[in-house]
Amino acid sequence: MTSFRMDGGTLIDRDDVREFSFNGEKLRGFGGDTVASALLANGRQLVGRSFKYHRPRGILTAGAAEPNALLTIGRDGRRDPNTRATMAELFDGLEARSQNCWPNVDFDIGAMNGLLGPLLGAGFYYKTFMWPAAFWEKVYEPLIRKAAGLGRASYDPDPGYYEKCWAHCDVLVIGSGPAGLAAALTAGRAGARVIIADEGAQLGGGMLAEGSMIGGKPADAVLADMVGELHAMPNVEIKKRTTVFGAYDDQVFAAVERVQKHLAETAINPNRAMERLWRIVAKQVILATGAEERPIVFGGNDRPGVMTAGAMRTYLNAFGVAPGKRVALFANNNQAYQTALDLEASGIEVAAIIDPRKCPDIDYDGKARLIAGAMVRDTAGRKVIKSIAVRHDDGRDEVIAVDALAVSGGYSPIVHLACHRGAKPVWSDEHVGFLPPENCDGMVPAGAVAGNAGIASCFVAGAKAAVSVLGVLGLTGEPASLPGLEQVDDIAQGTVAIWSVPPSKGKAFVDYQNDVTAGDINLAMREGYDHVELAKRYTTNGMATDQGKTSNVNAIGILAQNKGVSPGEIGTTTFRPFYTPVSFGALVGASKGFEFQPVRKSPLHGWAARNGAKFVETGLWYRSSWFPKDGETFWRDSVDREVRNVRENVGICDVSTLGKIEIFGADAAEFLNRVYCNAFLKLPVGKARYGIMLREDGLVYDDGTTSCLAENHYFMTTTTALAAGVLTHLEFCAQVLWPELDVRLASATDQWAQMAVAGPKARDVLAKIIDDDISNEAFPFLAAREVSMFGGRLTGRLFRISFSGELAYEIAVPAGYGESVADAIMVAGKEFDIAPYGTEALGVMRIEKGHVTHAEINGTVTPADLGMGRMVSVTKDDFIGRVMNRREGLLDPMRPALVGIKPKSPEDKFATGSHILKVGDEVSLANDQGYVTSMCYSPSLGHAIGLALVKGGPERYGEEVVIWNGLAGTSITGILCNPAFVDPENEKLHA
Amino acid sequence: MSSLVKCPHCGSRPREEFTVRGEVATPRPVAGADESIWFDHVYLRDNPRGQHREYWHHSGGCRRWLVLDRNTVTHETSNVVDASTLKAEGRA
Ligand SMILES: [Zn+2]
């Protein structure tokens, strides 16, 4: 295919040719490729431009830590910006584009930023653009945002489906390299419920890059055997493409599974999640996350063609991709030499091995020239590497022509998950890296993350870790073994710390993704930002989307070197979830669009819809707000008609959303007596009573009616808004305050369809469908009891209560009968001109009647403030709020209290929220007399009316005041009055 | 914050199922208790660093009120009991 694709490659399937595009150019790869391996196979070493300086960048790693090769993959709603090419699996038709380059990745105008380098150094945010201030907003920021940056998110909705799940297991194994596989095999064979999760497309981790033989068998065959055994065990769950990205309290781990992200659009099953967010509850955890190979900080270390040694080995062995034709290796440890051996075994020339160690203790039997005690100081080449400048031990410089450079600065254990809950990793001079904390809080690290080196030793460590956690679980297991492997000790790495090489002309990058150089870190130190957390923020090292996976330890090393202390003394910055970026789609899950939150529909929703209701969202509920008739174009046309029809004829309104609570028990009456401020102990069977609940601080919490349906059986209604709150409050009272009372509570809000039938003809209508006698004598105001309906075919609950102030009933029937009963009432009421009315008309009528809602019950009022002070019992021993309700400040007669308010000139209007002032007073907070809590146009009176909380209100009926609206800039003259605008004598109620 | 809370009735359940009310304050005073005792009950709250005895409601589960210790430093929760047991101990 290309000269870069070699023979071999354990992960790719050469019969599965896949076409993809890169910046519009059609290229080919194979099944099993990542985008990165396919690009390299096509000779594309330059894949993007860097964040600040727009430098050409290539592919540095072969895994999750990739800082450079971030591409935008897909288009429209499926466009994923900032996708690591090293993690993205190649599918047929994949479209990938470089980011942060204009007009294109090969010729990028922003590269001139390189010339502005001195302005963009450490702390540039704080320094360069300080003055003049207006320049920041208008000039610098837009420029920088345009020049610097990552991919852009799509504005189109993601058509994919996402979901969230829980999983539970005995042993969670994180990572499936040799340690993870050994642990999963050991625990699985012992019968434990195991989940093994790995971020890769295949299990194997570091074993996937292993080209050599294991115990006389090819490494990939050994791996296949182990994976096959795991698959066959019903108690083992394998989660591939699953990144465990967070460790949380109580052994809960968050993971994201990329279920279909690797599939071509045509292969995506729309009924399957694109990604799944898992929360995994694990009794025991084995952390087998491996180690990250560090780059070395030298001039020009970011030139495309420079790659970590391990990555190069992965591309060679797993993907059959040659990194170049003439390669050099720059490494400070023994393990990296394996890359040179594998390259040579594949017939690639290794031009030189540059090893800063003077006498590396290594059995290297390859052909490459070994230059000990030397360092690569710089690289050259325009868009890809052409040569390296080597500084020999004796100070001599040598330029070596290469087309790729493998780099290895040692290994950083991937300790993130062990530190997410606050523990700090521990520096190890021996390993030249930070190891997991001593106490990993229920996690057992094994393998490279714990400092083990070599497949055999990692495998043995994993098996041993599993045996130890099995013991904690009360299970016994034999450690899995790897046949034919004798050497089980750690391979001696011989790593010698090398944090930076002597400066050269080229920029030496520490953080590739944020373009932070060794110079920046030195500058931060000189300017006093030498604490690791300060240096991080001042230079932005480690703050990019890769969170410094390849850069943090090098930055710490440079700080330590300059201060002459151990990296352990510098310490790390704080590790926080997420380990790698997680899509918003996964975090949002199914909660989007219509599914963003539940929809609550009344049992009468269908009836209301059939009658043309306009619905309004109140919390989760959809309530019918008005019912326009033909010719009504403005909402108030309908509302005014509905009000007039109730006052003159009869209307029907859905009140099912009111909270409904069934209360049972021998002490139910005593309980109610304690939760309401007014008396309930002697409420007789068959009666309803209006009740006010206080909070313990003496202010009103909620109001509603409670009816006694039978001995020890009560039915409470609450306001719609506080249905859940009141139930919770009652449960607290019943369970915590008075557990000795025999009382049981059950929410019945959704079990009953409840409708108000109100108006002078309400009784005439209901008498047609209710079998019982509902005359005023037999069923007076506040009567409440079960009634037989439709000739005995249905039993309902009838309450003679009224929010509108009219002769009114509320009839409750089992929810499933709601619509039929409402229809039947409409039919029965036709001769009386019945019409449905909505919450708007309901609101108008309650203001006309002076009834309060939560517009008035706003958490600052007492019953007295609402004109109901006499309801508060003075004889009861105890009820919630009794003592605090009598505090001096709450008894002040000049407290704001409920009044009605109307304009002096009937044509004047005013708004809710307007403030009340004495006539002639200056507008000031000191002169404020109160404010309008509710207002409406009253069809019954023909002008605007309102309710207000006004200082000393009830004493001031008849007073002229100013209704001041600061927002609208208007003020009118109003008159304070009795809040009961309609039927203050309650004659209609009792009709 | 604990990711899982051990409800004595339902077992280990995700914390999203619970609603926190706040500190277990002084017991609710008896009728006729001095006003100052009421003030303490209604308003006086500690803000300790460390163990904090709190009311939690298993609102998305068994709907029982629970009492537990939450460590305000580590967010660990422990000693979860049904809150109805407090009254008998004179603590509610
Ligand atoms: Zn529970």
Coordinates of N, CA, C and O in Angstrom, one line a residue, chain A residues 778-846:
Chain A
A778 N -78.4 18.7 52.7 CA -77.7 17.3 52.8 C -76.2 17.4 52.6 O -75.5 16.6 53.2
F779 N -75.8 18.4 51.9 CA -74.4 18.5 51.6 C -73.9 20.0 51.6 O -73.7 20.6 50.6
P780 N -73.9 20.5 52.9 CA -73.6 21.9 53.0 C -72.1 22.3 52.7 O -71.3 21.4 52.5
F781 N -71.9 23.6 52.8 CA -70.5 24.1 52.6 C -69.6 23.3 53.5 O -69.8 23.1 54.7
L782 N -68.4 22.8 53.0 CA -67.4 22.1 53.7 C -67.8 20.6 54.0 O -67.1 19.9 54.7
A783 N -68.9 20.2 53.4 CA -69.2 18.7 53.5 C -68.1 18.0 52.6 O -67.6 18.6 51.6
A784 N -67.8 16.8 53.0 CA -66.8 16.0 52.2 C -67.1 14.6 52.5 O -66.9 14.1 53.6
R785 N -67.4 13.8 51.4 CA -67.6 12.4 51.6 C -67.7 11.7 50.3 O -67.8 12.3 49.2
E786 N -67.6 10.4 50.4 CA -67.8 9.5 49.2 C -69.2 9.6 48.7 O -70.1 9.6 49.5
V787 N -69.3 9.6 47.4 CA -70.7 9.6 46.8 C -70.7 8.6 45.7 O -69.7 8.2 45.1
S788 N -72.0 8.1 45.5 CA -72.2 7.2 44.5 C -72.5 8.0 43.2 O -73.2 9.0 43.3
M789 N -72.0 7.5 42.1 CA -72.2 8.2 40.8 C -72.7 7.3 39.7 O -72.5 6.1 39.8
F790 N -73.4 7.9 38.8 CA -73.8 7.2 37.6 C -74.6 5.9 38.0 O -74.4 4.8 37.5
G791 N -75.5 6.0 38.9 CA -76.4 4.9 39.2 C -75.6 3.8 39.9 O -75.9 2.6 39.7
G792 N -74.6 4.2 40.7 CA -73.9 3.2 41.4 C -72.7 2.5 40.7 O -72.0 1.7 41.2
R793 N -72.4 3.1 39.5 CA -71.3 2.5 38.7 C -70.0 3.0 39.2 O -69.0 2.4 38.8
L794 N -70.0 4.1 39.9 CA -68.7 4.6 40.3 C -68.8 5.3 41.6 O -69.9 5.9 41.9
T795 N -67.8 5.2 42.4 CA -67.7 5.9 43.7 C -66.7 7.0 43.6 O -65.6 6.8 43.1
G796 N -67.1 8.2 43.9 CA -66.2 9.3 43.9 C -66.1 10.0 45.3 O -66.8 9.6 46.2
R797 N -65.3 11.0 45.4 CA -65.2 11.8 46.6 C -65.6 13.2 46.3 O -65.1 13.8 45.4
L798 N -66.6 13.7 47.0 CA -67.2 15.0 46.7 C -66.8 15.9 47.9 O -67.0 15.5 49.1
F799 N -66.3 17.1 47.6 CA -65.9 18.1 48.6 C -66.6 19.4 48.2 O -66.5 19.8 47.1
R800 N -67.3 19.9 49.2 CA -67.9 21.2 48.9 C -67.0 22.3 49.4 O -67.0 22.8 50.5
I801 N -66.0 22.6 48.6 CA -65.0 23.7 48.9 C -65.0 24.5 47.6 O -65.3 24.2 46.5
S802 N -64.4 25.7 47.9 CA -64.5 26.7 46.8 C -63.3 27.6 46.8 O -63.0 28.2 47.8
F803 N -62.6 27.7 45.7 CA -61.4 28.6 45.6 C -61.9 29.8 44.9 O -61.3 30.9 45.0
S804 N -63.0 29.7 44.1 CA -63.4 30.8 43.2 C -64.4 31.7 44.0 O -64.6 32.8 43.6
G805 N -64.9 31.2 45.1 CA -65.9 32.0 45.9 C -67.3 31.7 45.5 O -68.2 32.2 46.1
E806 N -67.5 30.9 44.5 CA -68.8 30.5 44.0 C -69.3 29.3 44.8 O -68.5 28.6 45.5
L807 N -70.6 29.0 44.6 CA -71.1 27.7 45.0 C -70.2 26.7 44.2 O -70.2 26.7 43.0
A808 N -69.5 25.8 44.9 CA -68.5 25.0 44.2 C -68.3 23.7 44.9 O -68.5 23.5 46.1
Y809 N -67.9 22.7 44.1 CA -67.6 21.4 44.5 C -66.3 21.0 43.9 O -66.0 21.4 42.8
E810 N -65.6 20.1 44.6 CA -64.5 19.4 43.9 C -64.9 17.9 43.9 O -65.2 17.4 45.0
I811 N -64.8 17.3 42.8 CA -65.2 15.9 42.7 C -63.9 15.1 42.3 O -63.3 15.5 41.3
A812 N -63.6 14.1 43.1 CA -62.4 13.3 42.8 C -62.8 11.9 42.4 O -63.7 11.3 43.1
V813 N -62.3 11.4 41.3 CA -62.6 10.0 40.9 C -61.2 9.3 40.6 O -60.3 10.0 40.3
P814 N -61.2 8.0 40.7 CA -60.0 7.3 40.3 C -59.4 7.8 39.0 O -60.2 8.0 38.0
A815 N -58.1 8.0 38.9 CA -57.5 8.7 37.8 C -58.0 8.2 36.4 O -58.2 8.9 35.5
G816 N -58.1 6.9 36.3 CA -58.4 6.3 35.0 C -59.8 6.6 34.6 O -60.1 6.5 33.4
Y817 N -60.7 7.0 35.5 CA -62.1 7.4 35.1 C -62.1 8.9 34.8 O -63.2 9.4 34.4
G818 N -61.0 9.6 35.1 CA -61.1 11.1 35.0 C -61.7 11.7 33.8 O -62.6 12.5 33.8
E819 N -61.2 11.2 32.6 CA -61.6 11.9 31.4 C -63.1 11.6 31.1 O -63.8 12.4 30.7
S820 N -63.5 10.3 31.4 CA -64.9 9.9 31.1 C -65.8 10.8 32.0 O -66.9 11.3 31.6
V821 N -65.4 11.0 33.3 CA -66.3 11.7 34.2 C -66.3 13.2 33.8 O -67.4 13.8 33.7
A822 N -65.2 13.7 33.4 CA -65.2 15.1 32.9 C -66.1 15.3 31.7 O -66.8 16.2 31.6
D823 N -66.0 14.3 30.8 CA -66.9 14.3 29.6 C -68.3 14.3 30.0 O -69.2 15.0 29.5
A824 N -68.6 13.4 31.0 CA -70.0 13.3 31.4 C -70.5 14.6 32.1 O -71.7 14.9 31.9
I825 N -69.6 15.2 32.8 CA -70.0 16.5 33.4 C -70.3 17.5 32.4 O -71.2 18.3 32.4
M826 N -69.4 17.5 31.3 CA -69.7 18.5 30.2 C -71.0 18.2 29.5 O -71.8 19.2 29.2
V827 N -71.4 16.9 29.4 CA -72.7 16.6 28.8 C -73.8 17.0 29.7 O -74.7 17.7 29.3
A828 N -73.6 16.7 31.0 CA -74.7 17.0 31.9 C -74.8 18.5 32.1 O -75.9 19.1 32.3
G829 N -73.7 19.3 31.9 CA -73.8 20.7 32.1 C -74.1 21.5 30.9 O -74.2 22.7 30.9
K830 N -74.3 20.8 29.7 CA -74.5 21.5 28.5 C -75.8 22.5 28.6 O -75.7 23.6 28.2
E831 N -76.8 21.9 29.2 CA -78.0 22.8 29.3 C -77.8 23.9 30.3 O -78.6 24.9 30.3
F832 N -76.8 23.9 31.1 CA -76.5 25.0 32.0 C -75.4 25.9 31.5 O -74.8 26.7 32.3
D833 N -75.0 25.7 30.3 CA -73.9 26.4 29.6 C -72.6 26.2 30.4 O -71.8 27.2 30.5
I834 N -72.3 25.0 30.7 CA -71.0 24.8 31.4 C -69.9 25.0 30.4 O -70.1 24.8 29.2
A835 N -68.8 25.5 30.9 CA -67.6 25.7 30.0 C -66.4 25.4 30.9 O -66.3 25.7 32.1
P836 N -65.4 24.7 30.3 CA -64.1 24.5 31.1 C -63.4 25.8 31.3 O -63.5 26.7 30.5
Y837 N -62.8 25.9 32.5 CA -61.9 27.1 32.7 C -60.5 26.6 33.2 O -60.4 25.5 33.7
G838 N -59.6 27.4 33.0 CA -58.2 27.0 33.2 C -57.6 27.7 34.4 O -58.3 28.4 35.2
T839 N -56.3 27.6 34.6 CA -55.6 28.1 35.8 C -55.6 29.6 35.8 O -55.6 30.3 36.8
E840 N -55.7 30.2 34.6 CA -55.7 31.7 34.6 C -57.0 32.2 35.2 O -57.0 33.1 36.0
A841 N -58.1 31.6 34.7 CA -59.4 32.1 35.3 C -59.5 31.7 36.8 O -60.0 32.5 37.6
L842 N -59.0 30.6 37.1 CA -58.9 30.2 38.5 C -58.2 31.3 39.3 O -58.6 31.7 40.4
G843 N -57.0 31.7 38.8 CA -56.2 32.8 39.4 C -57.0 34.1 39.5 O -56.9 34.8 40.6
V844 N -57.7 34.5 38.5 CA -58.5 35.7 38.5 C -59.5 35.6 39.6 O -59.6 36.5 40.5
M845 N -60.2 34.5 39.7 CA -61.3 34.4 40.7 C -60.8 34.3 42.1 O -61.4 34.9 43.0
R846 N -59.6 33.7 42.3 CA -59.1 33.7 43.7 C -58.6 35.1 44.1 O -58.8 35.5 45.3

